[in-house]
Amino acid sequence: FSGSSASPKSSVISPSSAAASRLAGQGCDLIIPTGGRAQQKSGPVVLADEVKNPAMEKLELVRKWSLNTYKCTRQIISEKLGRGSRTVDLELEAQIDILRDNKKKYENILRLAQTLSTQLFQMVHTQRQLGDAFADLSLKSLELHEEFGYNADTQKLLAKNGETLLGAINFFIASVNTLVNKTIEDTLLTVKQYESARIEYDAYRTDLEELNLGPRDANTLPKIEQSQQLFQVHKEKYDKMRNDVSIKLKFLEENKVKVLHNQLVLFHNAIAAYFAGNQKQLEQTLKQFHIKLKTPGADAPSWLEEQ
């Protein structure tokens, strides 16, 4: 009370190791003087590993994409107007043009073969129905029994051979369709990626050339260095895609020759045997190419599958 002259002593607590760890974990600096007092230094918290902001990352990706798109669009327009230069591999470009032209021609063959298949299917269906009609009349017309009978046999034989030819044509269509719409299309997809890489390469090459033509000072040198790095990245990408296209074109040519050789032999032999009336040769052609037929609309094995 008022009679007391003693001033209250400040309590001193020596920090334990656990307390120190908690303080350190809170991002504060702990200072322990020689006198044993613990003082807490206030200030901004600095994290060793800065947490990246997903929104900022997305914004940066959009910025880079927009810049790249702008450069490529400018390069394309410049080429179309005849003002910009483009890198051309004459040998590779010629091979790509031939491939695209061949693809159009193969697609035309496919359309015609599909038309032939549809027409042949309709004819076979009509012949089968006509054969059944002749057979029915052969049983009911005793005076014309023989005439209706051999006409029925003829139409059924024609329908049978037509089904065999139809199987060969459909096998031809399926194989060529795979070649055109899968194998060739896959190669053309790589070609599109190569062409995009070429445009990017020329766009960044043009940027670097323009910077090298300008002044070199403290402001432009970092830009030139950065442009050189970007140019090198896109050059490596372009070289890789050009190599990929060359390899795919080589393998495609080998595969195309093998597939078309077999399918053209099949198509020729089947057509020739059918119109020559050589049933045995027609059947042998399908066996040679391991083609199994199934009568349309029937679950039972066809006559060829039972052989």
PDB file of C-alpha atoms in Angstrom, residues 110-267:
ATOM      1  CA  LEU A 110     -12.760 -46.178-101.264  1.00  0.00           C
ATOM      2  CA  ARG A 111     -15.938 -44.353-102.257  1.00  0.00           C
ATOM      3  CA  LEU A 112     -16.139 -46.237-105.557  1.00  0.00           C
ATOM      4  CA  ALA A 113     -15.441 -49.602-103.906  1.00  0.00           C
ATOM      5  CA  GLN A 114     -18.146 -48.910-101.311  1.00  0.00           C
ATOM      6  CA  THR A 115     -20.591 -48.062-104.113  1.00  0.00           C
ATOM      7  CA  LEU A 116     -19.688 -51.305-105.886  1.00  0.00           C
ATOM      8  CA  SER A 117     -20.196 -53.256-102.664  1.00  0.00           C
ATOM      9  CA  THR A 118     -23.642 -51.728-102.129  1.00  0.00           C
ATOM     10  CA  GLN A 119     -24.713 -52.447-105.688  1.00  0.00           C
ATOM     11  CA  LEU A 120     -23.379 -56.015-105.568  1.00  0.00           C
ATOM     12  CA  PHE A 121     -25.170 -56.651-102.271  1.00  0.00           C
ATOM     13  CA  GLN A 122     -28.454 -55.533-103.813  1.00  0.00           C
ATOM     14  CA  MET A 123     -27.874 -57.747-106.860  1.00  0.00           C
ATOM     15  CA  VAL A 124     -27.039 -60.783-104.709  1.00  0.00           C
ATOM     16  CA  HIS A 125     -30.141 -60.178-102.633  1.00  0.00           C
ATOM     17  CA  THR A 126     -32.279 -60.025-105.800  1.00  0.00           C
ATOM     18  CA  GLN A 127     -30.677 -63.179-107.230  1.00  0.00           C
ATOM     19  CA  ARG A 128     -31.351 -65.065-104.016  1.00  0.00           C
ATOM     20  CA  GLN A 129     -35.013 -64.029-104.057  1.00  0.00           C
ATOM     21  CA  LEU A 130     -35.305 -64.906-107.758  1.00  0.00           C
ATOM     22  CA  GLY A 131     -33.793 -68.314-107.110  1.00  0.00           C
ATOM     23  CA  ASP A 132     -36.336 -68.989-104.336  1.00  0.00           C
ATOM     24  CA  ALA A 133     -39.178 -67.929-106.641  1.00  0.00           C
ATOM     25  CA  PHE A 134     -37.978 -70.257-109.423  1.00  0.00           C
ATOM     26  CA  ALA A 135     -37.627 -73.140-106.961  1.00  0.00           C
ATOM     27  CA  ASP A 136     -41.177 -72.614-105.682  1.00  0.00           C
ATOM     28  CA  LEU A 137     -42.582 -72.607-109.226  1.00  0.00           C
ATOM     29  CA  SER A 138     -40.573 -75.702-110.086  1.00  0.00           C
ATOM     30  CA  LEU A 139     -42.482 -77.611-107.433  1.00  0.00           C
ATOM     31  CA  LYS A 140     -45.884 -76.263-108.465  1.00  0.00           C
ATOM     32  CA  SER A 141     -45.529 -76.342-112.271  1.00  0.00           C
ATOM     33  CA  LEU A 142     -44.994 -79.958-113.299  1.00  0.00           C
ATOM     34  CA  GLU A 143     -44.926 -79.152-117.018  1.00  0.00           C
ATOM     35  CA  LEU A 144     -42.110 -76.587-116.421  1.00  0.00           C
ATOM     36  CA  HIS A 145     -40.479 -78.348-113.482  1.00  0.00           C
ATOM     37  CA  GLU A 146     -37.118 -78.806-115.208  1.00  0.00           C
ATOM     38  CA  GLU A 147     -36.937 -75.299-116.686  1.00  0.00           C
ATOM     39  CA  PHE A 148     -37.777 -73.571-113.410  1.00  0.00           C
ATOM     40  CA  GLY A 149     -35.415 -75.928-111.620  1.00  0.00           C
ATOM     41  CA  TYR A 150     -32.227 -75.142-113.510  1.00  0.00           C
ATOM     42  CA  ASN A 151     -33.012 -71.411-113.443  1.00  0.00           C
ATOM     43  CA  ALA A 152     -33.350 -71.678-109.673  1.00  0.00           C
ATOM     44  CA  ASP A 153     -29.996 -73.453-109.453  1.00  0.00           C
ATOM     45  CA  THR A 154     -28.335 -70.849-111.670  1.00  0.00           C
ATOM     46  CA  GLN A 155     -29.568 -67.885-109.598  1.00  0.00           C
ATOM     47  CA  LYS A 156     -28.585 -69.541-106.331  1.00  0.00           C
ATOM     48  CA  LEU A 157     -25.110 -70.274-107.670  1.00  0.00           C
ATOM     49  CA  LEU A 158     -24.751 -66.663-108.842  1.00  0.00           C
ATOM     50  CA  ALA A 159     -25.877 -65.426-105.416  1.00  0.00           C
ATOM     51  CA  LYS A 160     -23.394 -67.743-103.739  1.00  0.00           C
ATOM     52  CA  ASN A 161     -20.515 -66.520-105.893  1.00  0.00           C
ATOM     53  CA  GLY A 162     -21.705 -62.939-105.399  1.00  0.00           C
ATOM     54  CA  GLU A 163     -21.481 -63.369-101.626  1.00  0.00           C
ATOM     55  CA  THR A 164     -17.932 -64.630-102.022  1.00  0.00           C
ATOM     56  CA  LEU A 165     -16.962 -61.654-104.170  1.00  0.00           C
ATOM     57  CA  LEU A 166     -18.728 -59.327-101.740  1.00  0.00           C
ATOM     58  CA  GLY A 167     -16.582 -60.694 -98.922  1.00  0.00           C
ATOM     59  CA  ALA A 168     -13.415 -59.999-100.920  1.00  0.00           C
ATOM     60  CA  ILE A 169     -14.508 -56.452-101.785  1.00  0.00           C
ATOM     61  CA  ASN A 170     -15.475 -55.648 -98.185  1.00  0.00           C
ATOM     62  CA  PHE A 171     -12.125 -56.990 -96.962  1.00  0.00           C
ATOM     63  CA  PHE A 172     -10.405 -54.742 -99.517  1.00  0.00           C
ATOM     64  CA  ILE A 173     -12.458 -51.757 -98.321  1.00  0.00           C
ATOM     65  CA  ALA A 174     -11.667 -52.385 -94.651  1.00  0.00           C
ATOM     66  CA  SER A 175      -7.923 -52.686 -95.264  1.00  0.00           C
ATOM     67  CA  VAL A 176      -7.648 -49.602 -97.480  1.00  0.00           C
ATOM     68  CA  ASN A 177      -9.850 -47.643 -95.051  1.00  0.00           C
ATOM     69  CA  THR A 178      -7.443 -48.480 -92.221  1.00  0.00           C
ATOM     70  CA  LEU A 179      -4.511 -47.360 -94.343  1.00  0.00           C
ATOM     71  CA  VAL A 180      -6.138 -44.075 -95.377  1.00  0.00           C
ATOM     72  CA  ASN A 181      -8.045 -42.993 -92.279  1.00  0.00           C
ATOM     73  CA  LYS A 182      -5.720 -44.309 -89.584  1.00  0.00           C
ATOM     74  CA  THR A 183      -2.164 -44.822 -90.826  1.00  0.00           C
ATOM     75  CA  ILE A 184      -1.995 -41.924 -93.293  1.00  0.00           C
ATOM     76  CA  GLU A 185      -4.108 -39.685 -91.049  1.00  0.00           C
ATOM     77  CA  ASP A 186      -1.733 -40.308 -88.134  1.00  0.00           C
ATOM     78  CA  THR A 187       1.207 -39.269 -90.319  1.00  0.00           C
ATOM     79  CA  LEU A 188      -0.634 -36.137 -91.467  1.00  0.00           C
ATOM     80  CA  LEU A 189      -1.284 -35.247 -87.816  1.00  0.00           C
ATOM     81  CA  THR A 190       2.477 -35.310 -87.237  1.00  0.00           C
ATOM     82  CA  VAL A 191       2.860 -33.173 -90.380  1.00  0.00           C
ATOM     83  CA  LYS A 192       0.481 -30.572 -88.899  1.00  0.00           C
ATOM     84  CA  GLN A 193       2.539 -30.493 -85.704  1.00  0.00           C
ATOM     85  CA  TYR A 194       5.683 -30.079 -87.804  1.00  0.00           C
ATOM     86  CA  GLU A 195       4.131 -27.188 -89.739  1.00  0.00           C
ATOM     87  CA  SER A 196       3.115 -25.466 -86.491  1.00  0.00           C
ATOM     88  CA  ALA A 197       6.649 -25.908 -85.153  1.00  0.00           C
ATOM     89  CA  ARG A 198       8.006 -24.436 -88.392  1.00  0.00           C
ATOM     90  CA  ILE A 199       5.820 -21.327 -88.051  1.00  0.00           C
ATOM     91  CA  GLU A 200       6.913 -20.838 -84.424  1.00  0.00           C
ATOM     92  CA  TYR A 201      10.556 -21.298 -85.404  1.00  0.00           C
ATOM     93  CA  ASP A 202      10.315 -18.704 -88.184  1.00  0.00           C
ATOM     94  CA  ALA A 203       8.397 -16.293 -85.945  1.00  0.00           C
ATOM     95  CA  TYR A 204      11.096 -16.330 -83.253  1.00  0.00           C
ATOM     96  CA  ARG A 205      13.847 -16.315 -85.886  1.00  0.00           C
ATOM     97  CA  THR A 206      12.351 -13.152 -87.355  1.00  0.00           C
ATOM     98  CA  ASP A 207      12.214 -11.540 -83.896  1.00  0.00           C
ATOM     99  CA  LEU A 208      15.860 -12.335 -83.265  1.00  0.00           C
ATOM    100  CA  GLU A 209      16.928 -11.001 -86.659  1.00  0.00           C
ATOM    101  CA  GLU A 210      15.046  -7.738 -86.069  1.00  0.00           C
ATOM    102  CA  LEU A 211      16.654  -7.268 -82.647  1.00  0.00           C
ATOM    103  CA  ASN A 212      20.122  -7.985 -84.032  1.00  0.00           C
ATOM    104  CA  LEU A 213      19.625  -5.272 -86.633  1.00  0.00           C
ATOM    105  CA  GLY A 214      18.881  -2.691 -83.918  1.00  0.00           C
ATOM    106  CA  PRO A 215      21.160  -0.934 -81.429  1.00  0.00           C
ATOM    107  CA  ARG A 216      23.027  -2.866 -78.747  1.00  0.00           C
ATOM    108  CA  ASP A 217      22.917  -1.184 -75.363  1.00  0.00           C
ATOM    109  CA  ALA A 218      22.081  -1.965 -71.750  1.00  0.00           C
ATOM    110  CA  ASN A 219      18.360  -2.079 -72.553  1.00  0.00           C
ATOM    111  CA  THR A 220      18.467  -4.191 -75.705  1.00  0.00           C
ATOM    112  CA  LEU A 221      21.142  -6.747 -74.776  1.00  0.00           C
ATOM    113  CA  PRO A 222      18.915  -8.607 -72.243  1.00  0.00           C
ATOM    114  CA  LYS A 223      16.130  -8.691 -74.838  1.00  0.00           C
ATOM    115  CA  ILE A 224      18.493 -10.073 -77.464  1.00  0.00           C
ATOM    116  CA  GLU A 225      19.734 -12.727 -75.052  1.00  0.00           C
ATOM    117  CA  GLN A 226      16.197 -13.760 -74.145  1.00  0.00           C
ATOM    118  CA  SER A 227      15.206 -13.833 -77.811  1.00  0.00           C
ATOM    119  CA  GLN A 228      18.239 -15.997 -78.590  1.00  0.00           C
ATOM    120  CA  GLN A 229      17.196 -18.495 -75.911  1.00  0.00           C
ATOM    121  CA  LEU A 230      13.605 -18.668 -77.191  1.00  0.00           C
ATOM    122  CA  PHE A 231      14.848 -19.054 -80.753  1.00  0.00           C
ATOM    123  CA  GLN A 232      17.064 -21.966 -79.725  1.00  0.00           C
ATOM    124  CA  VAL A 233      14.165 -23.707 -77.944  1.00  0.00           C
ATOM    125  CA  HIS A 234      11.922 -23.466 -81.005  1.00  0.00           C
ATOM    126  CA  LYS A 235      14.741 -24.454 -83.347  1.00  0.00           C
ATOM    127  CA  GLU A 236      15.260 -27.680 -81.404  1.00  0.00           C
ATOM    128  CA  LYS A 237      11.511 -28.344 -81.478  1.00  0.00           C
ATOM    129  CA  TYR A 238      11.397 -27.717 -85.233  1.00  0.00           C
ATOM    130  CA  ASP A 239      14.371 -30.016 -85.891  1.00  0.00           C
ATOM    131  CA  LYS A 240      12.792 -32.769 -83.807  1.00  0.00           C
ATOM    132  CA  MET A 241       9.427 -32.526 -85.594  1.00  0.00           C
ATOM    133  CA  ARG A 242      11.128 -32.505 -88.998  1.00  0.00           C
ATOM    134  CA  ASN A 243      12.985 -35.688 -88.061  1.00  0.00           C
ATOM    135  CA  ASP A 244       9.756 -37.292 -86.777  1.00  0.00           C
ATOM    136  CA  VAL A 245       7.954 -36.531 -90.039  1.00  0.00           C
ATOM    137  CA  SER A 246      10.808 -37.968 -92.126  1.00  0.00           C
ATOM    138  CA  ILE A 247      10.760 -41.214 -90.139  1.00  0.00           C
ATOM    139  CA  LYS A 248       6.974 -41.544 -90.312  1.00  0.00           C
ATOM    140  CA  LEU A 249       6.930 -40.898 -94.052  1.00  0.00           C
ATOM    141  CA  LYS A 250       9.516 -43.621 -94.565  1.00  0.00           C
ATOM    142  CA  PHE A 251       7.620 -46.196 -92.496  1.00  0.00           C
ATOM    143  CA  LEU A 252       4.327 -45.180 -94.086  1.00  0.00           C
ATOM    144  CA  GLU A 253       5.682 -45.728 -97.586  1.00  0.00           C
ATOM    145  CA  GLU A 254       6.879 -49.221 -96.681  1.00  0.00           C
ATOM    146  CA  ASN A 255       3.571 -50.117 -95.026  1.00  0.00           C
ATOM    147  CA  LYS A 256       1.519 -48.621 -97.875  1.00  0.00           C
ATOM    148  CA  VAL A 257       3.311 -50.658-100.550  1.00  0.00           C
ATOM    149  CA  LYS A 258       2.872 -53.878 -98.575  1.00  0.00           C
ATOM    150  CA  VAL A 259      -0.824 -53.308 -97.813  1.00  0.00           C
ATOM    151  CA  LEU A 260      -1.814 -52.122-101.279  1.00  0.00           C
ATOM    152  CA  HIS A 261       0.120 -54.904-102.992  1.00  0.00           C
ATOM    153  CA  ASN A 262      -1.825 -57.579-101.114  1.00  0.00           C
ATOM    154  CA  GLN A 263      -5.186 -55.838-101.442  1.00  0.00           C
ATOM    155  CA  LEU A 264      -4.847 -55.110-105.163  1.00  0.00           C
ATOM    156  CA  VAL A 265      -3.919 -58.749-105.853  1.00  0.00           C
ATOM    157  CA  LEU A 266      -6.956 -59.869-103.851  1.00  0.00           C
ATOM    158  CA  PHE A 267      -9.284 -57.442-105.636  1.00  0.00           C
TER     159      PHE A 267
END
